[in-house]
CSV table of C-alpha atoms in Angstrom, one decimal:
chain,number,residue,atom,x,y,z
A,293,UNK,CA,5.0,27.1,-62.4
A,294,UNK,CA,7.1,25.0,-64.6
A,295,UNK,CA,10.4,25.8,-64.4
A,296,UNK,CA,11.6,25.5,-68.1
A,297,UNK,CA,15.6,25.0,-68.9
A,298,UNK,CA,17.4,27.8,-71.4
A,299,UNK,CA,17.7,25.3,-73.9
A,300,UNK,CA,13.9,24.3,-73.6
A,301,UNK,CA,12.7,28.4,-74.0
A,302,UNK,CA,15.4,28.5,-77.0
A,303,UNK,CA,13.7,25.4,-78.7
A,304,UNK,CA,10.3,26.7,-78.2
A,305,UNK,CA,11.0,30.5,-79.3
A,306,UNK,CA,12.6,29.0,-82.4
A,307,UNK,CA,8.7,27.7,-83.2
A,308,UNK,CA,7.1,31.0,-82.1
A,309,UNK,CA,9.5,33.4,-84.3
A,310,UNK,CA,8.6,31.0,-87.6
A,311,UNK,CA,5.1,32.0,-86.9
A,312,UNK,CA,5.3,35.2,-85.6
A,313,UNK,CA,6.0,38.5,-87.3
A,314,UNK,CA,6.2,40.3,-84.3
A,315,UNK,CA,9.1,38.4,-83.2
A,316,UNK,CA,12.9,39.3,-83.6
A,317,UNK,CA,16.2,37.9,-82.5
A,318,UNK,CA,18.2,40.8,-83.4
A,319,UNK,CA,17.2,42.6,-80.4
A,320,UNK,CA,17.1,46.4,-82.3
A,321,UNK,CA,14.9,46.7,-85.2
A,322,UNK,CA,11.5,47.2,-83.4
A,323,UNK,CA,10.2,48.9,-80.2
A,324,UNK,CA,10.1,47.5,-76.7
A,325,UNK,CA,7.4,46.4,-75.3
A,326,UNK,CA,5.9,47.5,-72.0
A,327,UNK,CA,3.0,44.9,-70.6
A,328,UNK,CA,0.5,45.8,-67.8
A,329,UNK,CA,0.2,42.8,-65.7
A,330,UNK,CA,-3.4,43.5,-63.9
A,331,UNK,CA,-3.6,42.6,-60.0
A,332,UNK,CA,-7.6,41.4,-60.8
A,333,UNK,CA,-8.2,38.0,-58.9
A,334,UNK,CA,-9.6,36.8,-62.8
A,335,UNK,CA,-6.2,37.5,-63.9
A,336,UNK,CA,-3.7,35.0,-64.2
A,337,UNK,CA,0.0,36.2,-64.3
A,338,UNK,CA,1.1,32.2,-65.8
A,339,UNK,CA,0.6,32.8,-69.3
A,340,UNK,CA,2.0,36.1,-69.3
A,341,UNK,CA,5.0,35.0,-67.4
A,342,UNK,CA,5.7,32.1,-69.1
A,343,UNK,CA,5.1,34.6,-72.7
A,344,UNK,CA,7.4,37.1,-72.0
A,345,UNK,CA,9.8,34.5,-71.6
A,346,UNK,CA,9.6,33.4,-75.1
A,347,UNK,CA,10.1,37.4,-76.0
A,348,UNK,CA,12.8,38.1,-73.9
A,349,UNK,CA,14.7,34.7,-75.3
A,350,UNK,CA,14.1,36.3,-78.6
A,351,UNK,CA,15.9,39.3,-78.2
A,352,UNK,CA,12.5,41.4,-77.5
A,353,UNK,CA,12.9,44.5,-74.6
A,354,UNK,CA,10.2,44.1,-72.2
A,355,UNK,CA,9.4,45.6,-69.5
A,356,UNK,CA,6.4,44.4,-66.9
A,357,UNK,CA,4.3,46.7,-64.5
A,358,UNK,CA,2.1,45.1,-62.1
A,359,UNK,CA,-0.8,46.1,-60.4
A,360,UNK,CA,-2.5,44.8,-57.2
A,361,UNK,CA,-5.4,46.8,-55.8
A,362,UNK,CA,-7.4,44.0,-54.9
A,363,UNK,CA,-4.5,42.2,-53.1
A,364,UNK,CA,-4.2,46.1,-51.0
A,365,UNK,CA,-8.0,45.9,-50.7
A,366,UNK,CA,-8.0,42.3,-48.9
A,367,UNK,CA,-5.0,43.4,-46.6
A,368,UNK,CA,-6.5,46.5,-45.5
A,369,UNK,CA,-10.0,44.4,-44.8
A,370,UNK,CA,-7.6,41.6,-42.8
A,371,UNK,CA,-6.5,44.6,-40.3
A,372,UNK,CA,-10.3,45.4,-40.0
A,373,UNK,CA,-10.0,48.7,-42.0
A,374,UNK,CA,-12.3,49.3,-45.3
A,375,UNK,CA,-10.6,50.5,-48.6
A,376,UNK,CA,-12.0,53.8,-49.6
A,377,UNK,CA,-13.3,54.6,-53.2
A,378,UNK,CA,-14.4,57.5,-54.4
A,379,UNK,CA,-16.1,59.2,-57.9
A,380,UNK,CA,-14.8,61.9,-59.7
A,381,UNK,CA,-16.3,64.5,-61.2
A,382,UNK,CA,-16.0,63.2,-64.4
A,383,UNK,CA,-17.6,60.0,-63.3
A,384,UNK,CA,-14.1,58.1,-63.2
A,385,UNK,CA,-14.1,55.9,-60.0
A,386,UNK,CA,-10.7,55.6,-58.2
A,387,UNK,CA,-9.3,54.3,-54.5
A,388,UNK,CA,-8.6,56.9,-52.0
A,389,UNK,CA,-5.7,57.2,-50.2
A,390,UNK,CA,-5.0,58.3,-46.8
A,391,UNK,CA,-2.1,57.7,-45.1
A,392,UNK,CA,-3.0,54.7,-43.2
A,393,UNK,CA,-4.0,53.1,-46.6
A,394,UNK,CA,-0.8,54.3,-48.0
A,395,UNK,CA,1.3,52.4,-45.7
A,396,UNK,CA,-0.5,48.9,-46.4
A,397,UNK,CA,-0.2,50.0,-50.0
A,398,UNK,CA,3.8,50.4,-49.4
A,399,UNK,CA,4.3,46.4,-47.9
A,400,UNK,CA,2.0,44.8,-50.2
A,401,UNK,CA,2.8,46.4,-53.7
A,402,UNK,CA,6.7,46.7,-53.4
A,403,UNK,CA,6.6,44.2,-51.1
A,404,UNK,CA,5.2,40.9,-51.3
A,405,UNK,CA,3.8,41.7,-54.8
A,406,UNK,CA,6.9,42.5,-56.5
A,407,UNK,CA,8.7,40.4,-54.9
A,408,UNK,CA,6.4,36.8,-56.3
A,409,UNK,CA,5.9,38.0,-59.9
A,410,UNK,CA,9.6,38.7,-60.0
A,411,UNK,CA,10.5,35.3,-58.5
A,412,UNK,CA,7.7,33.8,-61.1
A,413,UNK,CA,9.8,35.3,-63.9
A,414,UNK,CA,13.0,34.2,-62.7
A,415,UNK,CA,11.3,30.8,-62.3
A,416,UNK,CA,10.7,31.1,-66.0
A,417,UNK,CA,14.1,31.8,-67.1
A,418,UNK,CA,13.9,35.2,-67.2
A,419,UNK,CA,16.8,37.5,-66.1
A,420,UNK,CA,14.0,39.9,-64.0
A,421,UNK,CA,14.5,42.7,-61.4
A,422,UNK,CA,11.8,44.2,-59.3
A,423,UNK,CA,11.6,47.8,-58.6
A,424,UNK,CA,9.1,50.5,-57.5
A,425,UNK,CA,8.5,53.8,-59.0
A,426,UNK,CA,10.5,55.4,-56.0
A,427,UNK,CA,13.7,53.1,-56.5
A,428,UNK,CA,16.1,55.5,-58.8
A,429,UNK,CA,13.5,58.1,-59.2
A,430,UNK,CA,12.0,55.9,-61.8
A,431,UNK,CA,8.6,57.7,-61.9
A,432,UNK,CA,8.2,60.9,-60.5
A,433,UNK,CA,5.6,64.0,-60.5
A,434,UNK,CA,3.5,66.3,-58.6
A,435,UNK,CA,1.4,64.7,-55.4
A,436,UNK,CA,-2.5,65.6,-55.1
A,437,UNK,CA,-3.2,66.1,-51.2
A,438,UNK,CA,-6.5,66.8,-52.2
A,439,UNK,CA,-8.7,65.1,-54.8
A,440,UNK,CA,-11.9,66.7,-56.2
A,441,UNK,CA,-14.9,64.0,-55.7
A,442,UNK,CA,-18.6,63.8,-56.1
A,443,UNK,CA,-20.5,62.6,-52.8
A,444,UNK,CA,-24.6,61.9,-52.7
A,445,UNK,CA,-24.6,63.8,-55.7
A,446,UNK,CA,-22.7,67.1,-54.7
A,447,UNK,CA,-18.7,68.2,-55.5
A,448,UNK,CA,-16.1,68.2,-53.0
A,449,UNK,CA,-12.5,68.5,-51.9
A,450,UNK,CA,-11.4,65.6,-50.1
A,451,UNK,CA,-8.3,66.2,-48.3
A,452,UNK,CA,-5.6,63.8,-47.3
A,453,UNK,CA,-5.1,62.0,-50.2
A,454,UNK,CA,-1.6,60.4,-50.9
A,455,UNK,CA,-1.2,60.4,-54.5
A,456,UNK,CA,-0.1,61.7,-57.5
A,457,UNK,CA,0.5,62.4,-61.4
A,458,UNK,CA,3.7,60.6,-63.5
A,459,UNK,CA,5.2,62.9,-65.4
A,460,UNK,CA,8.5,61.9,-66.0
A,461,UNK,CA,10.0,58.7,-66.3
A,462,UNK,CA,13.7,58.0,-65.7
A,463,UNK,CA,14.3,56.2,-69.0
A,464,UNK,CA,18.0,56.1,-68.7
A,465,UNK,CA,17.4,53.5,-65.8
A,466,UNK,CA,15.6,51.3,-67.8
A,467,UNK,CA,17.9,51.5,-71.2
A,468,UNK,CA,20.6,50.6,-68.8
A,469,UNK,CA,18.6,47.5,-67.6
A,470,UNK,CA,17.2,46.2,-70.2
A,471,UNK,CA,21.1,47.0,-72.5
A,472,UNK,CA,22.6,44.8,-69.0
A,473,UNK,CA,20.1,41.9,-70.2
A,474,UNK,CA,17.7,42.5,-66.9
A,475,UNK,CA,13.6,42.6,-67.8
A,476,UNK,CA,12.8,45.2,-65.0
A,477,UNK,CA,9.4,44.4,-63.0
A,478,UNK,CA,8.0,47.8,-62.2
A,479,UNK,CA,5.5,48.7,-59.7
A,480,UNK,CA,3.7,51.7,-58.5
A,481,UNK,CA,4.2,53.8,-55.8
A,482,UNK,CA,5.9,56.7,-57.6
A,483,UNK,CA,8.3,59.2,-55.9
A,484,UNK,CA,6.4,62.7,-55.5
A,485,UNK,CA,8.2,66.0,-55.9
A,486,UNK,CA,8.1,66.6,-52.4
A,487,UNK,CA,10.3,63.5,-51.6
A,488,UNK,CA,7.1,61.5,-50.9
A,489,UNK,CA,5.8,58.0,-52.1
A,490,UNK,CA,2.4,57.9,-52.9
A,491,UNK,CA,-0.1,56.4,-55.2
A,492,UNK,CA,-0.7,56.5,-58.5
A,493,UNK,CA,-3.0,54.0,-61.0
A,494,UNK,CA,-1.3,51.0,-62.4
A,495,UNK,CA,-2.4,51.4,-65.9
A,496,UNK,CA,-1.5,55.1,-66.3
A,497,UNK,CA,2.3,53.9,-64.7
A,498,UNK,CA,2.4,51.8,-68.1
A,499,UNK,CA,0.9,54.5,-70.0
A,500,UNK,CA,4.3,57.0,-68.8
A,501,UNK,CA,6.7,53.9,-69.0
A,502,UNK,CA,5.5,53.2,-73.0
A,503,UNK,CA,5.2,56.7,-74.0
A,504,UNK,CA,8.7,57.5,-72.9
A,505,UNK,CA,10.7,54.7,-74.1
A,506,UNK,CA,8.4,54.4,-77.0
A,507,UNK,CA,7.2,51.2,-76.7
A,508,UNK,CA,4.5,49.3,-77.6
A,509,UNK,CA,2.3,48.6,-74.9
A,510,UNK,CA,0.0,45.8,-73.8
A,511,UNK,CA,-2.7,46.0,-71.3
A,512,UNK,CA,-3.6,42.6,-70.4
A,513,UNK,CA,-6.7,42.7,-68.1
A,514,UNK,CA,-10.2,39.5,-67.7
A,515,UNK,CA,-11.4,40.1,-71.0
A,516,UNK,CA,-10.5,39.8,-74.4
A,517,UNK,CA,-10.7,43.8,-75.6
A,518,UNK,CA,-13.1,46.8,-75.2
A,519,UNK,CA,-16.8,46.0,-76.2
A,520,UNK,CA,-19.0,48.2,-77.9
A,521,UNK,CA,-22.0,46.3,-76.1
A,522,UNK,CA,-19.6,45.6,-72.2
A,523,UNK,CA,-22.0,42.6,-71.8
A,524,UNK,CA,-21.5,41.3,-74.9
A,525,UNK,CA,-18.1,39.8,-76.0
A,526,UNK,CA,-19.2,39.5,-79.8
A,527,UNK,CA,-19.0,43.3,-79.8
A,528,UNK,CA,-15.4,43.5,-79.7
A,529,UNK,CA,-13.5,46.8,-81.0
A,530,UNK,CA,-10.7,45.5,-83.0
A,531,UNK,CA,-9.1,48.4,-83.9
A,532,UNK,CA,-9.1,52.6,-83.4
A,533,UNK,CA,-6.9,54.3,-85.7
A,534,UNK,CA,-8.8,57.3,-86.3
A,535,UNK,CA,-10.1,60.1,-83.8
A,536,UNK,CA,-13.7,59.2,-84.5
A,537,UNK,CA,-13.0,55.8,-84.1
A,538,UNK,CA,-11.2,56.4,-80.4
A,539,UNK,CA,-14.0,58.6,-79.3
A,540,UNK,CA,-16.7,55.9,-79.8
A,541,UNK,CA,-13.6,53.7,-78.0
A,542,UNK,CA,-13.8,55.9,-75.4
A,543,UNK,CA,-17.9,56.4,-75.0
A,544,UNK,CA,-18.0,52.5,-75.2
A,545,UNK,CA,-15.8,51.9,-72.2
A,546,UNK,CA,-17.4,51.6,-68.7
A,547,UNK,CA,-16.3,50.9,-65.4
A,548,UNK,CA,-12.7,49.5,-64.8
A,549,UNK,CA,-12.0,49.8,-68.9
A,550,UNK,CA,-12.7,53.5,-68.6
A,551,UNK,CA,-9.0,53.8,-66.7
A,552,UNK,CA,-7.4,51.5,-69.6
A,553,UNK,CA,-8.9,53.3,-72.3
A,554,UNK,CA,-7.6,56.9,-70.5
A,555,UNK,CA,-4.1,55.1,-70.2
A,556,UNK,CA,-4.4,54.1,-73.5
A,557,UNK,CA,-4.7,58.1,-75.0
A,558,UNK,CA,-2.0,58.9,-72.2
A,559,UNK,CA,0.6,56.5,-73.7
A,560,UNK,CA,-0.1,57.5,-77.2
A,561,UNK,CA,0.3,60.9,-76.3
A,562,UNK,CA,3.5,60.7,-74.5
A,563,UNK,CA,4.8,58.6,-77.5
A,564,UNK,CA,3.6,54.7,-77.4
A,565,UNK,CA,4.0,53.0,-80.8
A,566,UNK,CA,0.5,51.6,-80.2
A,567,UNK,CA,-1.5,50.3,-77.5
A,568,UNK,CA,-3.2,46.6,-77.0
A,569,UNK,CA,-5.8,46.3,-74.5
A,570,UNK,CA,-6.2,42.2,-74.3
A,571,UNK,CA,-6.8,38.9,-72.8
A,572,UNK,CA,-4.9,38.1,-70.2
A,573,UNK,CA,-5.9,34.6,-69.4
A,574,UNK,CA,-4.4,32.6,-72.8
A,575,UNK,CA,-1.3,30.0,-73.3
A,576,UNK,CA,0.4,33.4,-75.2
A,577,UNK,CA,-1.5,36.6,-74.1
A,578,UNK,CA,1.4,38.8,-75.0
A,579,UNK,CA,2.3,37.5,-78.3
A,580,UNK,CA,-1.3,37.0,-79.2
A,581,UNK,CA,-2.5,40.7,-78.6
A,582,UNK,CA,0.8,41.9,-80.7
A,583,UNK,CA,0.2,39.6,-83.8
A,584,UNK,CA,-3.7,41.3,-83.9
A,585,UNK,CA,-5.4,39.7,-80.7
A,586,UNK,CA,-7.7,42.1,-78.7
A,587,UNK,CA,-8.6,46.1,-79.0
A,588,UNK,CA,-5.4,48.1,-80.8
A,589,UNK,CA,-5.4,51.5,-80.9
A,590,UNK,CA,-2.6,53.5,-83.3
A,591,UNK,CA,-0.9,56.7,-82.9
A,592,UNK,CA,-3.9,58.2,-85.9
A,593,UNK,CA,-6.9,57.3,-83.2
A,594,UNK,CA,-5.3,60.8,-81.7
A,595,UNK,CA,-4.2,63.1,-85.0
A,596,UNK,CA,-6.9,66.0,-85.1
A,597,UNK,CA,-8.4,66.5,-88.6
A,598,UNK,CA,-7.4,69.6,-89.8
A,599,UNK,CA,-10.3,71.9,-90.6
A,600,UNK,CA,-10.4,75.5,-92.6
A,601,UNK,CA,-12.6,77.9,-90.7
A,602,UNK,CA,-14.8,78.9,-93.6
A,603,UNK,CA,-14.9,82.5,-94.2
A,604,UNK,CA,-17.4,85.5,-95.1
C-alpha cells in the first residue's frame, strides 16, 4: 500500500473535485456515503481504500462495512471443520451458523479482518476506526435460532442457528464519529435482543447502515453491475428507477447478486438516497460508481403505481 502524505491526498482531491460533481468540500450539502467493501478473494480493498481517501479529504462522510465470508470459510476448513450452507425456501442461498462456526466467525471478522482494512485506511491517510455491530449497540434486532431451509428437495426447520435480522441502527454513534472527523469501519456480527452476537449478511448490514443515516450507498463486489444475461457483461443494467424496471432487476439477478439486489430494496426502503452496485476492482471504484459507473437503482424503482379499482 502506498502510504500517501496529507499534502499529497489534498493535491490529488483538488484534481478529482474539478472533475467530479459528486465531490464536495463543504462537508454538508449532500448525503453520506456508506460503501460495502466485499470479503470475495476477486475483490481488491486497494482501490477502494485508497478512494475513500480522496472523499474523506474532500469533506465527504463515509462510512465502510466489510465483509469476509470466504476468509471465515478458509479458517473454519484450516481447523478441519466444513462451513455449512444452506437454501432457502425462496431459493436464496446463505451460510449456516452453529455455534462452533460462530465463534471462528467472532476472531476472524472483528478480529483480524477489521483490524487490516482499518490499518489499510489509516495507511492511506484516513482518520478510520473499526468496530463491530455489537460495539455500542451499533446494529441490533431479533436472533433466528431456527432458520427455514429446503434439503433434497423437501422444507425444514434447522435448529441452532446463530443469527439474526438488523433492525435498528444506532445512528447517533455514527453522527458522532463521523462529526469527530473518524470514518468508522463497520463489521458484522450484530448484537441480538437477547444480549447475543450472531450473524447476519454483510450486504443487508450496509443496506440498515444507508437507510438510517440516509446515505447513498455503494456495493462494490467482482463485477461491474447486475447483467440482464449474468454471463454476459455487455448486458449491463444501468439504471432502475421505476418498479417495473427493479422487478426485471430483481428476476435478472442470480446467485451471490441475488443478496445485493435484496440489500439494495432493503436500503431504499429504510431510506437510502440511492444504491450503486459496482466494480470493485478500478483505480476509483467509489467515485466511479457515484459519477454513473455500474447498476443505480433510485428511491422511484420502489414507489407502487397507484391504480383505481374499476367499478360496476
Amino acid at each position: 500500500m502506498t502510504d500517501y502524505t496529507r499534502e499529497e491526498l489534498l493535491a490529488a482531491h483538488e484534481q478529482l473535485v474539478d472533475n467530479d460533481k459528486n465531490l464536495v468540500t463543504d462537508g454538508g450539502s449532500e448525503p453520506p456515503v456508506v460503501v460495502k467493501v466485499g470479503g470475495a478473494k476477486a475483490v481488491d480493498p486497494e482501490g477502494a481504500v485508497n478512494d475513500v481517501a480522496h472523499l474523506v479529504a474532500n469533506g465527504t462522510d463515509v462510512v465502510v462495512v466489510h465483509g469476509g465470508s470466504t476468509a471465515v470459510d478458509e479458517t473454519l476448513e484450516e481447523l478441519g471443520e466444513e462451513p455449512t450452507y444452506v437454501e432457502s425456501p425462496s431459493g436464496v442461498t446463505g451460510r449456516f451458523t452453529d455455534e462452533r462456526t460462530m465463534d471462528v466467525f467472532s476472531m476472524v471478522m472483528p478480529g483480524k479482518l477489521n483490524t487490516d482494512l482499518t490499518a489499510l485506511f489509516r495507511e492511506a491517510g484516513v482518520d478510520a476506526l473499526g468496530l463491530s455491530g455489537v460495539d455500542g449497540g451499533l446494529l441490533t434486532g431479533p436472533r433466528k435460532s431456527a432458520v427455514r431451509v429446503v434439503e433434497d428437495g423437501k422444507k425444514k426447520i434447522k435448529r441452532g442457528d446463530h443469527s439474526g435480522k438488523i433492525t435498528a441502527v444506532n445512528t447517533d454513534l455514527l453522527e458522532t464519529l463521523l462529526d469527530g472527523g473518524y470514518t468508522p469501519i463497520v463489521t458484522v456480527p450484530m448484537l441480538a435482543d437477547d444480549g447475543v452476537p450472531v450473524n447476519a449478511d454483510a450486504d443487508r448490514a450496509a443496506a440498515a447502515v444507508a437507510g438510517a443515516l440516509g446515505a447513498r450507498l455503494v456495493v462494490l463486489t467482482d463485477v461491474k453491475g447486475v447483467y440482464e444475461d449474468p454471463d454476459d457483461e455487455s448486458t449491463l443494467i444501468e439504471t432502475a428507477d421505476t418498479p417495473d424496471e427493479f422487478a426485471a432487476l430483481e428476476d435478472a439477478a442470480e446467485g451471490f447478486m441475488t443478496k445485493k439486489v435484496m440489500a439494495t430494496k432493503e436500503a431504499l426502503d429504510g431510506g437510502a438516497a440511492e444504491v450503486v452496485v459496482s466494480d470493485a476492482n478500478l483505480n476509483d471504484p467509489i467515485t466511479t460508481a457515484l459519477d454513473g459507473g455500474g447498476t443505480h437503482v433510485t428511491p422511484g424503482a420502489l414507489v407502487e403505481t397507484e391504480t383505481t379499482e374499476a367499478t360496476q
